[in-house]
Amino acid sequence: MRKIINLICNKSKLARELRFNVSFIRETGYIPSFKNPKTYNEKINYRKNNPKNELFSICADKIKSKEYVAEKLSSDYIIENYYVGDSISVAKIKEILADKGDLLLKANHNSGPVYLITTEATDEEITRKVDDVNNQLKVDYGKQLNEPWYSDIKPGVLVEKRLSPQEGETDIRDYKFHVFKQKDGDFKIIVQIDFDRSGNHTRSFFDDELNWLPFYTLYADTGVCIKTSIEMPKNYDQMLTAAKTLAEPFSYVRVDFYNVDGAIYFGELTFAQGSGRSGLTNKAYDLWLGNLWQGDPSY
């Protein structure tokens, strides 16, 4: 019986790997080499298969990461928690809405979805979102996407304050700093900014001085005009410094911040963007980013 179970498990694993490889080729346009990685996406997959940094699971946990960042930077960077627990109820959400106003609801052990619930939400909407988050707690996300650090996180629920967009904008501005630690201890940083998430979602990349970089990924090949310039946000240098501080223990990490009229808030730390299959303009840019990643991807 054990041999049969092992055979079924091995076949299931092979099937998952085959599906992923097919998806990788479809999204990136090339056949990968995960054992001898050179491109950015190949190195992410090497990391997924060989994770060695104990901080991965701590910093991927949406609850513990806030404690980590508060210690490394300051509690000023932390979005207020309204609730942390092993599950959530509709009654609890209604209580928080009445007391605090609009909120964000999420599980701590995966990469989403994150739900906005406003004071105008219907009972049906609240129930649907609460049920989904509670059901997310039953899923081993690390096993599902082969990102093992998520499997080491104790599943829980986080409810936090909703940050409001700046005047004149429909979405809060999200700055994602791709931080590559160099052999000399310095850092190379690529800034990813997503625009108009709730409408015509586009994504642009810039260097650390916010000069546009001429490549694209998801959301950019749909005919929508891509933003190639952006004003320097308030306290931008502070964000850069904070990103480098949080990136210090890693060969590469994506550090996310929100900037609301100069007030900077921590978003998350991500160790495998797109689960290692984010299609770029072409393989040349994938290789260019891979060359910026100079350290051992396992860390």
mmCIF file of C-alpha atoms in Angstrom:
data_model
loop_
_atom_site.group_PDB
_atom_site.id
_atom_site.type_symbol
_atom_site.label_atom_id
_atom_site.label_comp_id
_atom_site.label_asym_id
_atom_site.label_seq_id
_atom_site.Cartn_x
_atom_site.Cartn_y
_atom_site.Cartn_z
ATOM 1 C CA MET A 1 0.000 0.000 0.000
ATOM 2 C CA ARG A 2 2.833 2.411 0.893
ATOM 3 C CA LYS A 3 4.460 1.787 -2.504
ATOM 4 C CA ILE A 4 1.181 2.581 -4.247
ATOM 5 C CA ILE A 5 0.772 5.812 -2.243
ATOM 6 C CA ASN A 6 4.362 6.839 -3.019
ATOM 7 C CA LEU A 7 3.815 6.092 -6.708
ATOM 8 C CA ILE A 8 0.662 8.226 -6.775
ATOM 9 C CA CYS A 9 2.439 11.072 -4.946
ATOM 10 C CA ASN A 10 5.413 10.920 -7.324
ATOM 11 C CA LYS A 11 3.131 10.998 -10.348
ATOM 12 C CA SER A 12 1.237 13.928 -8.859
ATOM 13 C CA LYS A 13 4.497 15.807 -8.242
ATOM 14 C CA LEU A 14 5.692 15.131 -11.790
ATOM 15 C CA ALA A 15 2.351 16.344 -13.144
ATOM 16 C CA ARG A 16 2.642 19.590 -11.147
ATOM 17 C CA GLU A 17 6.201 20.120 -12.372
ATOM 18 C CA LEU A 18 5.150 19.508 -15.972
ATOM 19 C CA ARG A 19 2.255 21.963 -15.696
ATOM 20 C CA PHE A 20 4.567 24.567 -14.179
ATOM 21 C CA ASN A 21 7.204 24.117 -16.893
ATOM 22 C CA VAL A 22 4.591 24.466 -19.611
ATOM 23 C CA SER A 23 3.263 27.596 -17.892
ATOM 24 C CA PHE A 24 6.814 28.961 -17.525
ATOM 25 C CA ILE A 25 7.543 28.550 -21.235
ATOM 26 C CA ARG A 26 4.200 30.113 -22.172
ATOM 27 C CA GLU A 27 4.753 33.146 -19.911
ATOM 28 C CA THR A 28 8.491 33.751 -20.490
ATOM 29 C CA GLY A 29 8.964 32.468 -24.029
ATOM 30 C CA TYR A 30 11.974 30.245 -23.341
ATOM 31 C CA ILE A 31 12.924 26.822 -21.972
ATOM 32 C CA PRO A 32 14.373 27.225 -18.448
ATOM 33 C CA SER A 33 17.437 25.794 -16.755
ATOM 34 C CA PHE A 34 16.586 25.678 -13.069
ATOM 35 C CA LYS A 35 19.714 23.745 -12.058
ATOM 36 C CA ASN A 36 22.096 26.227 -13.688
ATOM 37 C CA PRO A 37 20.114 29.469 -13.382
ATOM 38 C CA LYS A 38 21.149 32.646 -15.174
ATOM 39 C CA THR A 39 17.947 34.608 -15.721
ATOM 40 C CA TYR A 40 15.921 36.343 -13.025
ATOM 41 C CA ASN A 41 13.048 33.860 -13.266
ATOM 42 C CA GLU A 42 15.386 30.866 -13.274
ATOM 43 C CA LYS A 43 17.052 32.122 -10.101
ATOM 44 C CA ILE A 44 13.685 32.568 -8.401
ATOM 45 C CA ASN A 45 12.895 28.934 -9.173
ATOM 46 C CA TYR A 46 16.294 27.854 -7.891
ATOM 47 C CA ARG A 47 15.423 29.669 -4.653
ATOM 48 C CA LYS A 48 12.051 27.920 -4.474
ATOM 49 C CA ASN A 49 13.744 24.539 -4.790
ATOM 50 C CA ASN A 50 16.668 25.343 -2.463
ATOM 51 C CA PRO A 51 15.578 27.860 0.215
ATOM 52 C CA LYS A 52 18.153 28.266 2.997
ATOM 53 C CA ASN A 53 17.451 31.617 4.658
ATOM 54 C CA GLU A 54 15.546 31.166 7.939
ATOM 55 C CA LEU A 55 14.105 34.667 7.563
ATOM 56 C CA PHE A 56 12.058 33.741 4.485
ATOM 57 C CA SER A 57 9.129 32.356 6.490
ATOM 58 C CA ILE A 58 9.250 35.104 9.141
ATOM 59 C CA CYS A 59 9.316 37.906 6.596
ATOM 60 C CA ALA A 60 6.700 36.323 4.310
ATOM 61 C CA ASP A 61 4.271 36.089 7.249
ATOM 62 C CA LYS A 62 2.034 39.161 6.988
ATOM 63 C CA ILE A 63 1.729 39.294 10.763
ATOM 64 C CA LYS A 64 5.290 38.536 11.897
ATOM 65 C CA SER A 65 6.825 40.640 9.126
ATOM 66 C CA LYS A 66 5.238 43.756 10.615
ATOM 67 C CA GLU A 67 6.886 42.990 13.948
ATOM 68 C CA TYR A 68 10.192 42.385 12.146
ATOM 69 C CA VAL A 69 10.003 45.672 10.238
ATOM 70 C CA ALA A 70 9.019 47.639 13.338
ATOM 71 C CA GLU A 71 12.175 46.325 15.015
ATOM 72 C CA LYS A 72 14.454 46.940 12.012
ATOM 73 C CA LEU A 73 13.053 50.346 11.077
ATOM 74 C CA SER A 74 10.370 51.862 13.303
ATOM 75 C CA SER A 75 6.760 51.283 14.276
ATOM 76 C CA ASP A 76 6.009 54.443 12.268
ATOM 77 C CA TYR A 77 6.201 52.301 9.119
ATOM 78 C CA ILE A 78 3.521 49.870 10.290
ATOM 79 C CA ILE A 79 -0.117 50.013 9.203
ATOM 80 C CA GLU A 80 -2.360 49.668 12.262
ATOM 81 C CA ASN A 81 -3.681 46.184 13.033
ATOM 82 C CA TYR A 82 -7.370 46.037 13.905
ATOM 83 C CA TYR A 83 -7.477 42.289 14.529
ATOM 84 C CA VAL A 84 -5.188 39.248 14.530
ATOM 85 C CA GLY A 85 -6.576 35.755 15.107
ATOM 86 C CA ASP A 86 -6.920 32.127 14.026
ATOM 87 C CA SER A 87 -10.172 32.870 12.146
ATOM 88 C CA ILE A 88 -12.641 35.687 11.587
ATOM 89 C CA SER A 89 -16.423 36.045 11.800
ATOM 90 C CA VAL A 90 -18.909 38.299 10.065
ATOM 91 C CA ALA A 91 -19.922 39.691 13.455
ATOM 92 C CA LYS A 92 -16.308 40.656 14.207
ATOM 93 C CA ILE A 93 -15.914 42.412 10.863
ATOM 94 C CA LYS A 94 -19.111 44.385 11.462
ATOM 95 C CA GLU A 95 -17.885 45.341 14.910
ATOM 96 C CA ILE A 96 -14.592 46.633 13.494
ATOM 97 C CA LEU A 97 -16.351 48.498 10.680
ATOM 98 C CA ALA A 98 -18.609 50.261 13.190
ATOM 99 C CA ASP A 99 -15.675 51.161 15.422
ATOM 100 C CA LYS A 100 -12.852 51.843 12.964
ATOM 101 C CA GLY A 101 -14.318 52.293 9.486
ATOM 102 C CA ASP A 102 -13.054 50.769 6.231
ATOM 103 C CA LEU A 103 -10.612 47.875 6.571
ATOM 104 C CA LEU A 104 -8.478 45.331 4.739
ATOM 105 C CA LEU A 105 -8.960 41.607 5.375
ATOM 106 C CA LYS A 106 -6.297 39.034 4.519
ATOM 107 C CA ALA A 107 -4.742 35.707 5.432
ATOM 108 C CA ASN A 108 -1.156 35.907 6.653
ATOM 109 C CA HIS A 109 0.314 32.801 5.000
ATOM 110 C CA ASN A 110 -0.155 33.438 1.286
ATOM 111 C CA SER A 111 -0.029 36.183 -1.327
ATOM 112 C CA GLY A 112 -3.716 36.976 -1.417
ATOM 113 C CA PRO A 113 -6.319 37.853 -2.299
ATOM 114 C CA VAL A 114 -6.586 40.851 0.013
ATOM 115 C CA TYR A 115 -10.116 42.159 0.521
ATOM 116 C CA LEU A 116 -11.199 45.757 1.003
ATOM 117 C CA ILE A 117 -14.375 45.961 3.071
ATOM 118 C CA THR A 118 -16.013 49.361 3.444
ATOM 119 C CA THR A 119 -18.711 50.599 5.782
ATOM 120 C CA GLU A 120 -21.089 50.403 2.811
ATOM 121 C CA ALA A 121 -20.497 46.664 2.254
ATOM 122 C CA THR A 122 -23.569 44.434 2.201
ATOM 123 C CA ASP A 123 -23.989 41.430 4.485
ATOM 124 C CA GLU A 124 -23.643 39.199 1.427
ATOM 125 C CA GLU A 125 -20.315 40.809 0.456
ATOM 126 C CA ILE A 126 -18.916 40.573 3.979
ATOM 127 C CA THR A 127 -19.983 36.954 4.341
ATOM 128 C CA ARG A 128 -18.428 35.988 1.002
ATOM 129 C CA LYS A 129 -15.090 37.586 1.848
ATOM 130 C CA VAL A 130 -14.994 36.240 5.407
ATOM 131 C CA ASP A 131 -15.771 32.720 4.182
ATOM 132 C CA ASP A 132 -13.058 32.914 1.537
ATOM 133 C CA VAL A 133 -10.357 34.055 3.963
ATOM 134 C CA ASN A 134 -11.331 31.368 6.484
ATOM 135 C CA ASN A 135 -11.125 28.787 3.689
ATOM 136 C CA GLN A 136 -7.689 30.086 2.679
ATOM 137 C CA LEU A 137 -6.433 29.051 6.121
ATOM 138 C CA LYS A 138 -6.985 25.395 5.194
ATOM 139 C CA VAL A 139 -4.683 25.554 2.144
ATOM 140 C CA ASP A 140 -0.939 24.842 2.282
ATOM 141 C CA TYR A 141 0.052 27.673 -0.011
ATOM 142 C CA GLY A 142 3.734 26.760 0.131
ATOM 143 C CA LYS A 143 3.013 23.308 -1.240
ATOM 144 C CA GLN A 144 0.547 24.624 -3.792
ATOM 145 C CA LEU A 145 3.092 26.916 -5.479
ATOM 146 C CA ASN A 146 6.295 25.241 -4.307
ATOM 147 C CA GLU A 147 7.315 28.203 -2.159
ATOM 148 C CA PRO A 148 8.262 26.223 0.965
ATOM 149 C CA TRP A 149 8.659 29.178 3.321
ATOM 150 C CA TYR A 150 4.872 29.701 3.276
ATOM 151 C CA SER A 151 4.354 26.151 4.586
ATOM 152 C CA ASP A 152 6.267 27.110 7.755
ATOM 153 C CA ILE A 153 3.832 29.919 8.589
ATOM 154 C CA LYS A 154 1.031 29.271 11.065
ATOM 155 C CA PRO A 155 -2.136 30.337 9.182
ATOM 156 C CA GLY A 156 -3.980 33.282 10.659
ATOM 157 C CA VAL A 157 -6.191 36.263 9.851
ATOM 158 C CA LEU A 158 -5.102 39.885 9.747
ATOM 159 C CA VAL A 159 -7.465 42.866 9.653
ATOM 160 C CA GLU A 160 -5.765 46.218 9.228
ATOM 161 C CA LYS A 161 -6.505 49.863 8.602
ATOM 162 C CA ARG A 162 -7.268 50.953 5.071
ATOM 163 C CA LEU A 163 -4.926 53.633 3.767
ATOM 164 C CA SER A 164 -6.675 56.229 1.613
ATOM 165 C CA PRO A 165 -5.222 57.388 -1.739
ATOM 166 C CA GLN A 166 -3.816 60.856 -2.127
ATOM 167 C CA GLU A 167 -6.186 63.545 -3.341
ATOM 168 C CA GLY A 168 -6.847 63.171 -7.050
ATOM 169 C CA GLU A 169 -5.877 59.489 -7.217
ATOM 170 C CA THR A 170 -8.129 56.446 -7.206
ATOM 171 C CA ASP A 171 -5.581 53.977 -5.788
ATOM 172 C CA ILE A 172 -2.884 54.171 -3.176
ATOM 173 C CA ARG A 173 0.560 54.404 -4.774
ATOM 174 C CA ASP A 174 2.535 51.200 -4.301
ATOM 175 C CA TYR A 175 6.338 51.252 -4.716
ATOM 176 C CA LYS A 176 8.015 47.873 -5.122
ATOM 177 C CA PHE A 177 11.788 47.949 -4.712
ATOM 178 C CA HIS A 178 13.589 44.983 -6.273
ATOM 179 C CA VAL A 179 16.799 44.990 -4.244
ATOM 180 C CA PHE A 180 19.796 42.986 -5.476
ATOM 181 C CA LYS A 181 22.720 42.742 -3.066
ATOM 182 C CA GLN A 182 26.055 43.061 -4.849
ATOM 183 C CA LYS A 183 29.318 41.225 -4.148
ATOM 184 C CA ASP A 184 30.843 44.422 -2.741
ATOM 185 C CA GLY A 185 27.961 44.806 -0.259
ATOM 186 C CA ASP A 186 26.274 47.600 -2.189
ATOM 187 C CA PHE A 187 22.811 47.287 -3.745
ATOM 188 C CA LYS A 188 21.271 47.567 -7.198
ATOM 189 C CA ILE A 189 17.626 48.621 -7.099
ATOM 190 C CA ILE A 190 14.891 48.409 -9.718
ATOM 191 C CA VAL A 191 11.653 50.208 -8.833
ATOM 192 C CA GLN A 192 8.339 48.721 -9.967
ATOM 193 C CA ILE A 193 5.259 50.915 -9.812
ATOM 194 C CA ASP A 194 1.722 49.742 -10.528
ATOM 195 C CA PHE A 195 -0.801 52.315 -11.666
ATOM 196 C CA ASP A 196 -4.629 52.339 -11.572
ATOM 197 C CA ARG A 197 -5.085 48.821 -10.192
ATOM 198 C CA SER A 198 -8.855 49.180 -10.103
ATOM 199 C CA GLY A 199 -9.083 50.361 -13.722
ATOM 200 C CA ASN A 200 -6.581 50.204 -16.586
ATOM 201 C CA HIS A 201 -3.858 48.488 -14.601
ATOM 202 C CA THR A 202 -0.349 49.174 -15.923
ATOM 203 C CA ARG A 203 3.116 48.470 -14.570
ATOM 204 C CA SER A 204 6.329 50.406 -15.193
ATOM 205 C CA PHE A 205 9.946 49.918 -14.125
ATOM 206 C CA PHE A 206 12.489 52.578 -13.193
ATOM 207 C CA ASP A 207 16.047 52.739 -11.879
ATOM 208 C CA ASP A 208 16.712 54.038 -8.370
ATOM 209 C CA GLU A 209 16.705 57.629 -9.671
ATOM 210 C CA LEU A 210 13.285 56.993 -11.264
ATOM 211 C CA ASN A 211 14.512 56.981 -14.843
ATOM 212 C CA TRP A 212 12.223 54.757 -16.920
ATOM 213 C CA LEU A 213 13.550 51.354 -17.985
ATOM 214 C CA PRO A 214 12.325 50.178 -21.423
ATOM 215 C CA PHE A 215 10.901 46.784 -20.588
ATOM 216 C CA TYR A 216 7.535 45.583 -19.453
ATOM 217 C CA THR A 217 5.773 42.667 -17.866
ATOM 218 C CA LEU A 218 2.166 41.854 -16.990
ATOM 219 C CA TYR A 219 -0.543 44.387 -17.930
ATOM 220 C CA ALA A 220 1.670 46.239 -20.384
ATOM 221 C CA ASP A 221 0.915 44.520 -23.676
ATOM 222 C CA THR A 222 -2.825 45.205 -23.793
ATOM 223 C CA GLY A 223 -2.736 48.448 -25.743
ATOM 224 C CA VAL A 224 -2.897 50.616 -22.628
ATOM 225 C CA CYS A 225 -0.411 53.508 -22.543
ATOM 226 C CA ILE A 226 2.507 52.786 -20.189
ATOM 227 C CA LYS A 227 3.751 55.568 -17.919
ATOM 228 C CA THR A 228 7.388 56.399 -18.702
ATOM 229 C CA SER A 229 7.877 59.249 -16.247
ATOM 230 C CA ILE A 230 6.923 59.979 -12.670
ATOM 231 C CA GLU A 231 7.456 62.805 -10.207
ATOM 232 C CA MET A 232 9.830 62.126 -7.345
ATOM 233 C CA PRO A 233 7.596 61.317 -4.341
ATOM 234 C CA LYS A 234 8.092 62.978 -0.998
ATOM 235 C CA ASN A 235 10.703 61.288 1.200
ATOM 236 C CA TYR A 236 11.830 59.050 -1.653
ATOM 237 C CA ASP A 237 15.378 58.814 -0.258
ATOM 238 C CA GLN A 238 13.892 57.570 3.000
ATOM 239 C CA MET A 239 12.151 54.752 1.125
ATOM 240 C CA LEU A 240 15.400 53.807 -0.623
ATOM 241 C CA THR A 241 17.304 53.684 2.651
ATOM 242 C CA ALA A 242 14.578 51.648 4.344
ATOM 243 C CA ALA A 243 14.468 49.189 1.421
ATOM 244 C CA LYS A 244 18.225 48.617 1.667
ATOM 245 C CA THR A 245 18.001 48.087 5.424
ATOM 246 C CA LEU A 246 15.323 45.412 5.049
ATOM 247 C CA ALA A 247 17.154 43.795 2.110
ATOM 248 C CA GLU A 248 20.461 43.406 3.949
ATOM 249 C CA PRO A 249 20.026 39.698 4.957
ATOM 250 C CA PHE A 250 19.053 38.576 1.438
ATOM 251 C CA SER A 251 20.748 38.144 -1.944
ATOM 252 C CA TYR A 252 17.536 39.519 -3.459
ATOM 253 C CA VAL A 253 14.147 40.579 -2.139
ATOM 254 C CA ARG A 254 11.281 42.777 -3.254
ATOM 255 C CA VAL A 255 10.470 45.384 -0.611
ATOM 256 C CA ASP A 256 7.072 47.091 -0.915
ATOM 257 C CA PHE A 257 6.146 50.460 0.540
ATOM 258 C CA TYR A 258 3.147 52.738 0.300
ATOM 259 C CA ASN A 259 3.774 56.474 0.177
ATOM 260 C CA VAL A 260 0.842 58.680 1.163
ATOM 261 C CA ASP A 261 1.900 62.305 0.770
ATOM 262 C CA GLY A 262 5.312 61.512 2.257
ATOM 263 C CA ALA A 263 4.114 59.153 4.986
ATOM 264 C CA ILE A 264 5.731 55.777 4.295
ATOM 265 C CA TYR A 265 4.149 52.447 5.224
ATOM 266 C CA PHE A 266 5.495 48.927 4.888
ATOM 267 C CA GLY A 267 3.595 46.645 2.516
ATOM 268 C CA GLU A 268 5.349 43.291 2.316
ATOM 269 C CA LEU A 269 8.557 41.397 1.552
ATOM 270 C CA THR A 270 8.385 39.079 -1.448
ATOM 271 C CA PHE A 271 10.947 36.386 -2.261
ATOM 272 C CA ALA A 272 9.520 34.873 -5.449
ATOM 273 C CA GLN A 273 7.807 37.466 -7.625
ATOM 274 C CA GLY A 274 5.229 35.851 -9.873
ATOM 275 C CA SER A 275 6.319 32.502 -8.426
ATOM 276 C CA GLY A 276 9.221 32.621 -10.873
ATOM 277 C CA ARG A 277 7.331 32.868 -14.154
ATOM 278 C CA SER A 278 6.863 36.596 -14.736
ATOM 279 C CA GLY A 279 7.170 37.146 -18.452
ATOM 280 C CA LEU A 280 9.323 40.146 -19.402
ATOM 281 C CA THR A 281 9.630 41.868 -22.780
ATOM 282 C CA ASN A 282 12.078 39.174 -23.858
ATOM 283 C CA LYS A 283 14.708 36.837 -22.416
ATOM 284 C CA ALA A 284 17.424 39.498 -22.730
ATOM 285 C CA TYR A 285 15.811 41.599 -19.989
ATOM 286 C CA ASP A 286 15.221 38.482 -17.886
ATOM 287 C CA LEU A 287 18.948 37.754 -18.204
ATOM 288 C CA TRP A 288 19.836 41.386 -17.448
ATOM 289 C CA LEU A 289 17.912 41.227 -14.172
ATOM 290 C CA GLY A 290 19.465 37.841 -13.480
ATOM 291 C CA ASN A 291 22.928 39.363 -13.823
ATOM 292 C CA LEU A 292 22.034 41.947 -11.169
ATOM 293 C CA TRP A 293 21.361 39.027 -8.803
ATOM 294 C CA GLN A 294 24.953 38.258 -7.838
ATOM 295 C CA GLY A 295 24.544 36.300 -4.592
ATOM 296 C CA ASP A 296 23.382 32.749 -3.943
ATOM 297 C CA PRO A 297 19.631 32.652 -4.733
ATOM 298 C CA SER A 298 19.141 30.194 -1.843
ATOM 299 C CA TYR A 299 19.604 33.168 0.464
#
